[in-house]
Amino acid sequence: MTPDFLVGLLAEPDRLRVAAALVLGARTAGDVAAATGLDDRRVENGLRRLRTAGLVVTDGSGLRLREELFKEATLVEQANRVAEDPFVRGGRLVKLPAQRGRRRAVLERLSTAFEPGRRYPEREVAEVLGRWCEGGEVDHVTVRRYLVDEGLLSRAEGVYWRSGGPVEV
C-alpha cells in the first residue's frame, strides 16, 4: 500500500472515525458505533471498504486495524525517495553487498522495518522480510540471519525484536 492510497482511504470522515475507533480498542461493529456515534449502516459501509482494501482484518480478538501497513507504506515511500541504490530499489532488496560495511548499511536500513520495543513472532518477521526480498537475489532467511548476526535483531524462543540500527527521534 502506498501512503497516497492510505490517505485517500482515510480521507472520508466515516472511514477515518471507524479506523480511529479500532486503533483505540474497538473490536466489534457495535464497539465502533458506540465510540464514533455513527449508525450501524455507516459503520458497516466503512468497515466493508477498509476490509476490502486490506486495512481491517478479523483475528482472534475481533476487528483489528493493520497499523503495520502505515509503517510499511512509509518505508516504501522513503526507499523510493532515496537516490538510485544498486542494492535497494523501489522498496525492495535487490541484492546484498559483499563488502561488510556496505552490507551493514543496507541491513540497518532494513532493520527500520521493525519497531523498537515490539516483539515479533518468526512468521511475522518472515512476512516483513519476504516483502523486502520479493523479486531479489536474496531470500528472507538469509537476511534474517544477517540481521541477527549484526546485532540488529535479537531472537529467543522463536520471538524476535529489534536490538540495533538507526532510531528516529
Short mmCIF file of N, CA and C in Angstrom, two decimals:
data_model
loop_
_atom_site.label_atom_id
_atom_site.label_comp_id
_atom_site.label_asym_id
_atom_site.label_seq_id
_atom_site.Cartn_x
_atom_site.Cartn_y
_atom_site.Cartn_z
N MET A 1 0.83 -1.18 0.00
CA MET A 1 0.00 0.00 0.00
C MET A 1 0.88 1.24 0.00
N THR A 2 0.47 2.20 -0.76
CA THR A 2 1.23 3.45 -0.80
C THR A 2 0.64 4.43 0.21
N PRO A 3 1.46 5.39 0.66
CA PRO A 3 0.92 6.41 1.56
C PRO A 3 -0.26 7.15 0.95
N ASP A 4 -0.20 7.43 -0.35
CA ASP A 4 -1.31 8.13 -1.01
C ASP A 4 -2.60 7.32 -0.93
N PHE A 5 -2.48 6.01 -1.13
CA PHE A 5 -3.66 5.14 -1.06
C PHE A 5 -4.25 5.16 0.34
N LEU A 6 -3.38 5.05 1.37
CA LEU A 6 -3.85 5.07 2.75
C LEU A 6 -4.53 6.40 3.10
N VAL A 7 -3.93 7.49 2.68
CA VAL A 7 -4.53 8.80 2.94
C VAL A 7 -5.88 8.90 2.24
N GLY A 8 -5.93 8.47 1.00
CA GLY A 8 -7.19 8.50 0.26
C GLY A 8 -8.26 7.64 0.92
N LEU A 9 -7.86 6.50 1.42
CA LEU A 9 -8.78 5.59 2.08
C LEU A 9 -9.37 6.22 3.34
N LEU A 10 -8.55 6.98 4.05
CA LEU A 10 -9.00 7.58 5.30
C LEU A 10 -9.48 9.03 5.13
N ALA A 11 -9.51 9.52 3.91
CA ALA A 11 -9.95 10.89 3.66
C ALA A 11 -11.45 11.06 3.86
N GLU A 12 -12.20 9.98 3.80
CA GLU A 12 -13.64 10.02 4.02
C GLU A 12 -13.87 9.99 5.53
N PRO A 13 -14.59 10.98 6.09
CA PRO A 13 -14.72 11.12 7.54
C PRO A 13 -15.25 9.88 8.28
N ASP A 14 -16.23 9.18 7.71
CA ASP A 14 -16.76 7.99 8.40
C ASP A 14 -15.69 6.90 8.50
N ARG A 15 -14.94 6.68 7.42
CA ARG A 15 -13.89 5.66 7.46
C ARG A 15 -12.79 6.05 8.45
N LEU A 16 -12.47 7.34 8.51
CA LEU A 16 -11.47 7.81 9.46
C LEU A 16 -11.93 7.56 10.90
N ARG A 17 -13.19 7.82 11.17
CA ARG A 17 -13.73 7.56 12.51
C ARG A 17 -13.70 6.08 12.85
N VAL A 18 -14.07 5.25 11.89
CA VAL A 18 -14.05 3.80 12.10
C VAL A 18 -12.62 3.35 12.40
N ALA A 19 -11.67 3.81 11.60
CA ALA A 19 -10.27 3.44 11.82
C ALA A 19 -9.79 3.92 13.19
N ALA A 20 -10.15 5.14 13.57
CA ALA A 20 -9.74 5.68 14.86
C ALA A 20 -10.31 4.85 16.00
N ALA A 21 -11.56 4.45 15.89
CA ALA A 21 -12.18 3.63 16.93
C ALA A 21 -11.44 2.30 17.08
N LEU A 22 -11.04 1.70 15.96
CA LEU A 22 -10.30 0.44 16.01
C LEU A 22 -8.94 0.62 16.66
N VAL A 23 -8.26 1.70 16.33
CA VAL A 23 -6.95 1.99 16.94
C VAL A 23 -7.10 2.14 18.45
N LEU A 24 -8.21 2.74 18.87
CA LEU A 24 -8.43 3.00 20.29
C LEU A 24 -9.03 1.81 21.04
N GLY A 25 -9.21 0.68 20.35
CA GLY A 25 -9.60 -0.54 21.06
C GLY A 25 -10.93 -1.16 20.71
N ALA A 26 -11.72 -0.55 19.84
CA ALA A 26 -12.99 -1.17 19.44
C ALA A 26 -12.68 -2.50 18.75
N ARG A 27 -13.47 -3.55 19.05
CA ARG A 27 -13.22 -4.86 18.46
C ARG A 27 -14.42 -5.44 17.73
N THR A 28 -15.57 -4.75 17.83
CA THR A 28 -16.78 -5.20 17.13
C THR A 28 -17.41 -3.99 16.45
N ALA A 29 -18.31 -4.26 15.51
CA ALA A 29 -19.03 -3.17 14.84
C ALA A 29 -19.82 -2.36 15.87
N GLY A 30 -20.37 -3.04 16.87
CA GLY A 30 -21.10 -2.33 17.93
C GLY A 30 -20.18 -1.41 18.72
N ASP A 31 -18.96 -1.89 19.03
CA ASP A 31 -17.98 -1.04 19.72
C ASP A 31 -17.67 0.20 18.88
N VAL A 32 -17.51 0.00 17.57
CA VAL A 32 -17.19 1.11 16.68
C VAL A 32 -18.33 2.12 16.67
N ALA A 33 -19.57 1.62 16.57
CA ALA A 33 -20.74 2.51 16.56
C ALA A 33 -20.81 3.31 17.86
N ALA A 34 -20.57 2.64 18.98
CA ALA A 34 -20.63 3.33 20.28
C ALA A 34 -19.53 4.39 20.39
N ALA A 35 -18.35 4.08 19.90
CA ALA A 35 -17.22 5.01 20.02
C ALA A 35 -17.34 6.20 19.08
N THR A 36 -17.98 5.99 17.91
CA THR A 36 -18.00 7.04 16.89
C THR A 36 -19.31 7.81 16.83
N GLY A 37 -20.37 7.21 17.32
CA GLY A 37 -21.68 7.85 17.18
C GLY A 37 -22.29 7.64 15.81
N LEU A 38 -21.66 6.84 14.97
CA LEU A 38 -22.18 6.56 13.63
C LEU A 38 -23.27 5.49 13.73
N ASP A 39 -24.25 5.54 12.82
CA ASP A 39 -25.27 4.50 12.83
C ASP A 39 -24.68 3.22 12.22
N ASP A 40 -25.38 2.10 12.43
CA ASP A 40 -24.88 0.78 12.01
C ASP A 40 -24.56 0.72 10.52
N ARG A 41 -25.40 1.34 9.69
CA ARG A 41 -25.18 1.31 8.23
C ARG A 41 -23.86 1.99 7.87
N ARG A 42 -23.62 3.16 8.46
CA ARG A 42 -22.38 3.89 8.16
C ARG A 42 -21.15 3.14 8.68
N VAL A 43 -21.29 2.52 9.84
CA VAL A 43 -20.18 1.72 10.37
C VAL A 43 -19.89 0.55 9.43
N GLU A 44 -20.93 -0.18 9.03
CA GLU A 44 -20.74 -1.34 8.15
C GLU A 44 -20.15 -0.93 6.80
N ASN A 45 -20.61 0.20 6.25
CA ASN A 45 -20.05 0.70 4.98
C ASN A 45 -18.56 1.01 5.14
N GLY A 46 -18.20 1.68 6.23
CA GLY A 46 -16.80 2.00 6.47
C GLY A 46 -15.96 0.75 6.66
N LEU A 47 -16.46 -0.18 7.46
CA LEU A 47 -15.73 -1.43 7.68
C LEU A 47 -15.57 -2.23 6.39
N ARG A 48 -16.62 -2.28 5.58
CA ARG A 48 -16.55 -3.03 4.32
C ARG A 48 -15.45 -2.47 3.42
N ARG A 49 -15.40 -1.16 3.30
CA ARG A 49 -14.38 -0.53 2.44
C ARG A 49 -12.97 -0.76 3.00
N LEU A 50 -12.81 -0.64 4.32
CA LEU A 50 -11.50 -0.84 4.94
C LEU A 50 -11.06 -2.30 4.86
N ARG A 51 -12.02 -3.23 4.98
CA ARG A 51 -11.69 -4.66 4.83
C ARG A 51 -11.27 -4.97 3.39
N THR A 52 -12.04 -4.46 2.44
CA THR A 52 -11.75 -4.70 1.02
C THR A 52 -10.34 -4.23 0.68
N ALA A 53 -9.94 -3.11 1.25
CA ALA A 53 -8.60 -2.57 0.99
C ALA A 53 -7.52 -3.31 1.76
N GLY A 54 -7.92 -4.20 2.70
CA GLY A 54 -6.94 -4.95 3.48
C GLY A 54 -6.45 -4.22 4.72
N LEU A 55 -7.07 -3.11 5.05
CA LEU A 55 -6.63 -2.34 6.21
C LEU A 55 -7.25 -2.85 7.51
N VAL A 56 -8.39 -3.52 7.42
CA VAL A 56 -9.04 -4.09 8.60
C VAL A 56 -9.16 -5.59 8.39
N VAL A 57 -8.81 -6.34 9.44
CA VAL A 57 -8.94 -7.79 9.43
C VAL A 57 -9.65 -8.22 10.71
N THR A 58 -10.12 -9.45 10.71
CA THR A 58 -10.70 -10.03 11.91
C THR A 58 -9.75 -11.10 12.40
N ASP A 59 -9.33 -10.98 13.66
CA ASP A 59 -8.45 -12.01 14.23
C ASP A 59 -9.12 -12.56 15.48
N GLY A 60 -8.40 -13.26 16.30
CA GLY A 60 -8.97 -13.91 17.49
C GLY A 60 -9.62 -12.96 18.47
N SER A 61 -9.23 -11.70 18.46
CA SER A 61 -9.81 -10.74 19.41
C SER A 61 -10.89 -9.87 18.76
N GLY A 62 -11.19 -10.11 17.50
CA GLY A 62 -12.21 -9.32 16.80
C GLY A 62 -11.62 -8.51 15.67
N LEU A 63 -12.20 -7.35 15.42
CA LEU A 63 -11.73 -6.47 14.35
C LEU A 63 -10.38 -5.85 14.75
N ARG A 64 -9.52 -5.67 13.76
CA ARG A 64 -8.22 -5.06 14.03
C ARG A 64 -7.78 -4.25 12.82
N LEU A 65 -7.32 -3.03 13.07
CA LEU A 65 -6.74 -2.20 12.02
C LEU A 65 -5.29 -2.63 11.86
N ARG A 66 -4.87 -2.90 10.65
CA ARG A 66 -3.49 -3.34 10.39
C ARG A 66 -2.56 -2.13 10.39
N GLU A 67 -2.23 -1.66 11.59
CA GLU A 67 -1.41 -0.47 11.76
C GLU A 67 -0.04 -0.60 11.11
N GLU A 68 0.47 -1.82 11.03
CA GLU A 68 1.80 -2.05 10.45
C GLU A 68 1.88 -1.61 8.98
N LEU A 69 0.74 -1.55 8.31
CA LEU A 69 0.74 -1.13 6.90
C LEU A 69 1.15 0.33 6.75
N PHE A 70 0.88 1.15 7.76
CA PHE A 70 1.29 2.55 7.69
C PHE A 70 2.80 2.65 7.73
N LYS A 71 3.43 1.89 8.61
CA LYS A 71 4.89 1.87 8.71
C LYS A 71 5.50 1.36 7.40
N GLU A 72 4.96 0.27 6.90
CA GLU A 72 5.48 -0.31 5.66
C GLU A 72 5.34 0.66 4.49
N ALA A 73 4.20 1.33 4.39
CA ALA A 73 4.00 2.29 3.30
C ALA A 73 4.98 3.43 3.40
N THR A 74 5.25 3.87 4.62
CA THR A 74 6.22 4.94 4.83
C THR A 74 7.61 4.49 4.43
N LEU A 75 7.97 3.27 4.79
CA LEU A 75 9.29 2.75 4.43
C LEU A 75 9.46 2.63 2.92
N VAL A 76 8.42 2.16 2.26
CA VAL A 76 8.48 2.06 0.80
C VAL A 76 8.63 3.45 0.19
N GLU A 77 7.87 4.40 0.71
CA GLU A 77 7.97 5.78 0.21
C GLU A 77 9.37 6.34 0.42
N GLN A 78 9.93 6.13 1.61
CA GLN A 78 11.29 6.60 1.89
C GLN A 78 12.29 5.94 0.94
N ALA A 79 12.13 4.65 0.74
CA ALA A 79 13.04 3.93 -0.15
C ALA A 79 12.94 4.46 -1.57
N ASN A 80 11.74 4.81 -1.99
CA ASN A 80 11.55 5.33 -3.34
C ASN A 80 12.18 6.71 -3.52
N ARG A 81 12.30 7.45 -2.40
CA ARG A 81 12.88 8.79 -2.48
C ARG A 81 14.40 8.77 -2.48
N VAL A 82 14.98 7.69 -2.03
CA VAL A 82 16.43 7.60 -1.97
C VAL A 82 16.98 7.51 -3.39
N ALA A 83 18.12 8.14 -3.60
CA ALA A 83 18.75 8.10 -4.92
C ALA A 83 18.95 6.65 -5.35
N GLU A 84 19.10 6.44 -6.62
CA GLU A 84 19.27 5.10 -7.17
C GLU A 84 20.30 4.32 -6.37
N ASP A 85 19.90 3.21 -5.84
CA ASP A 85 20.74 2.38 -4.99
C ASP A 85 20.88 1.02 -5.68
N PRO A 86 22.10 0.53 -5.86
CA PRO A 86 22.25 -0.75 -6.55
C PRO A 86 21.75 -1.94 -5.72
N PHE A 87 21.48 -1.73 -4.44
CA PHE A 87 21.08 -2.82 -3.56
C PHE A 87 19.61 -2.80 -3.19
N VAL A 88 19.02 -1.61 -3.10
CA VAL A 88 17.61 -1.47 -2.76
C VAL A 88 16.97 -0.56 -3.80
N ARG A 89 15.95 -1.07 -4.46
CA ARG A 89 15.23 -0.28 -5.47
C ARG A 89 13.73 -0.44 -5.26
N GLY A 90 13.05 0.67 -5.24
CA GLY A 90 11.59 0.64 -5.11
C GLY A 90 11.12 -0.06 -3.85
N GLY A 91 11.89 0.08 -2.78
CA GLY A 91 11.50 -0.55 -1.52
C GLY A 91 11.73 -2.04 -1.47
N ARG A 92 12.54 -2.55 -2.39
CA ARG A 92 12.85 -3.99 -2.45
C ARG A 92 14.36 -4.19 -2.42
N LEU A 93 14.77 -5.22 -1.70
CA LEU A 93 16.18 -5.59 -1.65
C LEU A 93 16.52 -6.36 -2.91
N VAL A 94 17.41 -5.79 -3.71
CA VAL A 94 17.81 -6.42 -4.96
C VAL A 94 18.89 -7.47 -4.69
N LYS A 95 19.89 -7.06 -3.92
CA LYS A 95 20.97 -7.98 -3.53
C LYS A 95 21.68 -7.39 -2.32
N LEU A 96 22.48 -8.22 -1.67
CA LEU A 96 23.27 -7.75 -0.53
C LEU A 96 24.70 -7.51 -0.99
N PRO A 97 25.29 -6.41 -0.54
CA PRO A 97 26.69 -6.16 -0.91
C PRO A 97 27.62 -7.20 -0.28
N ALA A 98 28.70 -7.50 -0.97
CA ALA A 98 29.69 -8.43 -0.43
C ALA A 98 30.53 -7.76 0.65
N GLN A 99 30.81 -6.49 0.49
CA GLN A 99 31.62 -5.75 1.45
C GLN A 99 30.83 -5.54 2.74
N ARG A 100 31.43 -5.90 3.88
CA ARG A 100 30.72 -5.89 5.16
C ARG A 100 30.16 -4.51 5.51
N GLY A 101 30.92 -3.45 5.33
CA GLY A 101 30.45 -2.11 5.69
C GLY A 101 29.22 -1.70 4.90
N ARG A 102 29.23 -1.98 3.62
CA ARG A 102 28.07 -1.66 2.78
C ARG A 102 26.88 -2.55 3.14
N ARG A 103 27.18 -3.84 3.39
CA ARG A 103 26.12 -4.76 3.77
C ARG A 103 25.47 -4.31 5.08
N ARG A 104 26.29 -3.86 6.03
CA ARG A 104 25.78 -3.38 7.32
C ARG A 104 24.84 -2.18 7.10
N ALA A 105 25.22 -1.26 6.21
CA ALA A 105 24.38 -0.09 5.94
C ALA A 105 23.02 -0.51 5.37
N VAL A 106 23.03 -1.47 4.46
CA VAL A 106 21.77 -1.95 3.87
C VAL A 106 20.94 -2.65 4.94
N LEU A 107 21.59 -3.46 5.78
CA LEU A 107 20.87 -4.16 6.84
C LEU A 107 20.27 -3.19 7.86
N GLU A 108 21.01 -2.13 8.16
CA GLU A 108 20.46 -1.12 9.08
C GLU A 108 19.20 -0.50 8.49
N ARG A 109 19.23 -0.26 7.20
CA ARG A 109 18.05 0.29 6.53
C ARG A 109 16.88 -0.69 6.63
N LEU A 110 17.14 -1.97 6.43
CA LEU A 110 16.08 -2.98 6.53
C LEU A 110 15.57 -3.12 7.96
N SER A 111 16.45 -2.92 8.93
CA SER A 111 16.05 -3.08 10.33
C SER A 111 14.98 -2.08 10.74
N THR A 112 14.89 -0.98 10.03
CA THR A 112 13.88 0.03 10.38
C THR A 112 12.46 -0.44 10.07
N ALA A 113 12.33 -1.58 9.41
CA ALA A 113 11.01 -2.16 9.17
C ALA A 113 10.43 -2.73 10.46
N PHE A 114 11.27 -2.84 11.50
CA PHE A 114 10.84 -3.39 12.77
C PHE A 114 10.83 -2.29 13.83
N GLU A 115 9.72 -2.20 14.53
CA GLU A 115 9.53 -1.15 15.54
C GLU A 115 10.32 -1.49 16.80
N PRO A 116 11.14 -0.57 17.29
CA PRO A 116 11.88 -0.83 18.53
C PRO A 116 10.90 -1.10 19.68
N GLY A 117 11.25 -2.08 20.50
CA GLY A 117 10.43 -2.40 21.67
C GLY A 117 9.31 -3.38 21.41
N ARG A 118 9.04 -3.69 20.15
CA ARG A 118 7.96 -4.62 19.83
C ARG A 118 8.53 -6.01 19.61
N ARG A 119 7.82 -7.04 20.03
CA ARG A 119 8.19 -8.44 19.83
C ARG A 119 7.47 -8.96 18.59
N TYR A 120 8.19 -9.71 17.76
CA TYR A 120 7.64 -10.24 16.52
C TYR A 120 7.77 -11.76 16.50
N PRO A 121 6.68 -12.47 16.24
CA PRO A 121 6.82 -13.92 16.05
C PRO A 121 7.58 -14.18 14.74
N GLU A 122 8.21 -15.32 14.65
CA GLU A 122 9.04 -15.64 13.48
C GLU A 122 8.25 -15.50 12.18
N ARG A 123 6.98 -15.90 12.20
CA ARG A 123 6.14 -15.82 11.00
C ARG A 123 6.03 -14.37 10.50
N GLU A 124 5.87 -13.42 11.42
CA GLU A 124 5.73 -12.02 11.04
C GLU A 124 7.05 -11.46 10.50
N VAL A 125 8.17 -11.87 11.11
CA VAL A 125 9.49 -11.46 10.61
C VAL A 125 9.66 -11.97 9.19
N ALA A 126 9.26 -13.22 8.95
CA ALA A 126 9.37 -13.80 7.61
C ALA A 126 8.51 -13.03 6.61
N GLU A 127 7.31 -12.60 7.02
CA GLU A 127 6.44 -11.84 6.12
C GLU A 127 7.04 -10.49 5.77
N VAL A 128 7.54 -9.77 6.78
CA VAL A 128 8.11 -8.44 6.54
C VAL A 128 9.33 -8.55 5.64
N LEU A 129 10.24 -9.45 5.98
CA LEU A 129 11.46 -9.61 5.17
C LEU A 129 11.14 -10.20 3.80
N GLY A 130 10.13 -11.05 3.73
CA GLY A 130 9.71 -11.62 2.45
C GLY A 130 9.28 -10.55 1.47
N ARG A 131 8.57 -9.52 1.98
CA ARG A 131 8.17 -8.41 1.11
C ARG A 131 9.39 -7.63 0.63
N TRP A 132 10.37 -7.43 1.52
CA TRP A 132 11.60 -6.73 1.12
C TRP A 132 12.37 -7.52 0.06
N CYS A 133 12.36 -8.85 0.18
CA CYS A 133 13.19 -9.70 -0.68
C CYS A 133 12.49 -10.12 -1.97
N GLU A 134 11.22 -9.84 -2.08
CA GLU A 134 10.43 -10.26 -3.24
C GLU A 134 11.08 -9.80 -4.55
N GLY A 135 11.38 -10.75 -5.41
CA GLY A 135 11.94 -10.43 -6.72
C GLY A 135 13.45 -10.18 -6.72
N GLY A 136 14.09 -10.28 -5.58
CA GLY A 136 15.53 -10.03 -5.50
C GLY A 136 16.32 -11.32 -5.50
N GLU A 137 17.63 -11.17 -5.31
CA GLU A 137 18.53 -12.32 -5.34
C GLU A 137 18.69 -12.99 -3.98
N VAL A 138 18.23 -12.35 -2.93
CA VAL A 138 18.46 -12.83 -1.57
C VAL A 138 17.14 -13.27 -0.95
N ASP A 139 17.16 -14.40 -0.24
CA ASP A 139 15.94 -14.85 0.42
C ASP A 139 15.84 -14.26 1.82
N HIS A 140 14.63 -14.24 2.35
CA HIS A 140 14.38 -13.62 3.65
C HIS A 140 15.09 -14.32 4.79
N VAL A 141 15.34 -15.63 4.66
CA VAL A 141 16.02 -16.37 5.73
C VAL A 141 17.46 -15.90 5.86
N THR A 142 18.12 -15.67 4.73
CA THR A 142 19.49 -15.16 4.75
C THR A 142 19.54 -13.76 5.35
N VAL A 143 18.60 -12.91 4.97
CA VAL A 143 18.57 -11.55 5.51
C VAL A 143 18.32 -11.59 7.01
N ARG A 144 17.40 -12.44 7.45
CA ARG A 144 17.12 -12.56 8.89
C ARG A 144 18.39 -13.00 9.64
N ARG A 145 19.11 -13.95 9.09
CA ARG A 145 20.34 -14.43 9.73
C ARG A 145 21.37 -13.30 9.83
N TYR A 146 21.54 -12.53 8.75
CA TYR A 146 22.47 -11.40 8.79
C TYR A 146 22.03 -10.35 9.81
N LEU A 147 20.72 -10.06 9.88
CA LEU A 147 20.23 -9.08 10.85
C LEU A 147 20.54 -9.53 12.29
N VAL A 148 20.39 -10.81 12.55
CA VAL A 148 20.72 -11.34 13.88
C VAL A 148 22.23 -11.31 14.10
N ASP A 149 23.00 -11.76 13.11
CA ASP A 149 24.47 -11.78 13.23
C ASP A 149 25.03 -10.38 13.47
N GLU A 150 24.43 -9.38 12.87
CA GLU A 150 24.90 -8.00 13.01
C GLU A 150 24.36 -7.31 14.26
N GLY A 151 23.54 -8.02 15.04
CA GLY A 151 23.00 -7.43 16.27
C GLY A 151 21.88 -6.44 16.04
N LEU A 152 21.28 -6.48 14.86
CA LEU A 152 20.18 -5.57 14.55
C LEU A 152 18.83 -6.16 14.98
N LEU A 153 18.74 -7.48 14.98
CA LEU A 153 17.60 -8.20 15.53
C LEU A 153 18.14 -9.21 16.53
N SER A 154 17.37 -9.42 17.59
CA SER A 154 17.71 -10.46 18.56
C SER A 154 16.60 -11.49 18.54
N ARG A 155 16.93 -12.71 19.02
CA ARG A 155 15.96 -13.80 18.96
C ARG A 155 16.05 -14.64 20.22
N ALA A 156 14.89 -15.05 20.71
CA ALA A 156 14.80 -16.02 21.80
C ALA A 156 13.48 -16.74 21.69
N GLU A 157 13.51 -18.06 21.70
CA GLU A 157 12.31 -18.89 21.69
C GLU A 157 11.35 -18.54 20.57
N GLY A 158 11.89 -18.30 19.38
CA GLY A 158 11.06 -18.04 18.20
C GLY A 158 10.46 -16.64 18.14
N VAL A 159 10.90 -15.75 19.02
CA VAL A 159 10.41 -14.38 19.04
C VAL A 159 11.59 -13.45 18.75
N TYR A 160 11.36 -12.46 17.90
CA TYR A 160 12.40 -11.52 17.50
C TYR A 160 12.06 -10.12 17.98
N TRP A 161 13.07 -9.29 18.17
CA TRP A 161 12.89 -7.89 18.48
C TRP A 161 14.07 -7.12 17.93
N ARG A 162 13.82 -5.88 17.61
CA ARG A 162 14.88 -5.02 17.08
C ARG A 162 15.81 -4.62 18.21
N SER A 163 17.09 -4.86 18.01
CA SER A 163 18.07 -4.59 19.06
C SER A 163 19.19 -3.67 18.60
N GLY A 164 19.05 -3.11 17.42
CA GLY A 164 20.06 -2.20 16.90
C GLY A 164 19.54 -1.45 15.70
N GLY A 165 20.44 -0.68 15.08
CA GLY A 165 20.06 0.09 13.91
C GLY A 165 19.63 1.49 14.25
N PRO A 166 19.37 2.30 13.24
CA PRO A 166 19.01 3.70 13.46
C PRO A 166 17.64 3.85 14.09
N VAL A 167 17.50 4.87 14.91
CA VAL A 167 16.22 5.18 15.55
C VAL A 167 15.91 6.64 15.28
N GLU A 168 14.70 6.88 14.76
CA GLU A 168 14.29 8.26 14.51
C GLU A 168 13.78 8.85 15.81
N VAL A 169 14.18 10.08 16.09
CA VAL A 169 13.75 10.75 17.33
C VAL A 169 12.66 11.76 17.03
#
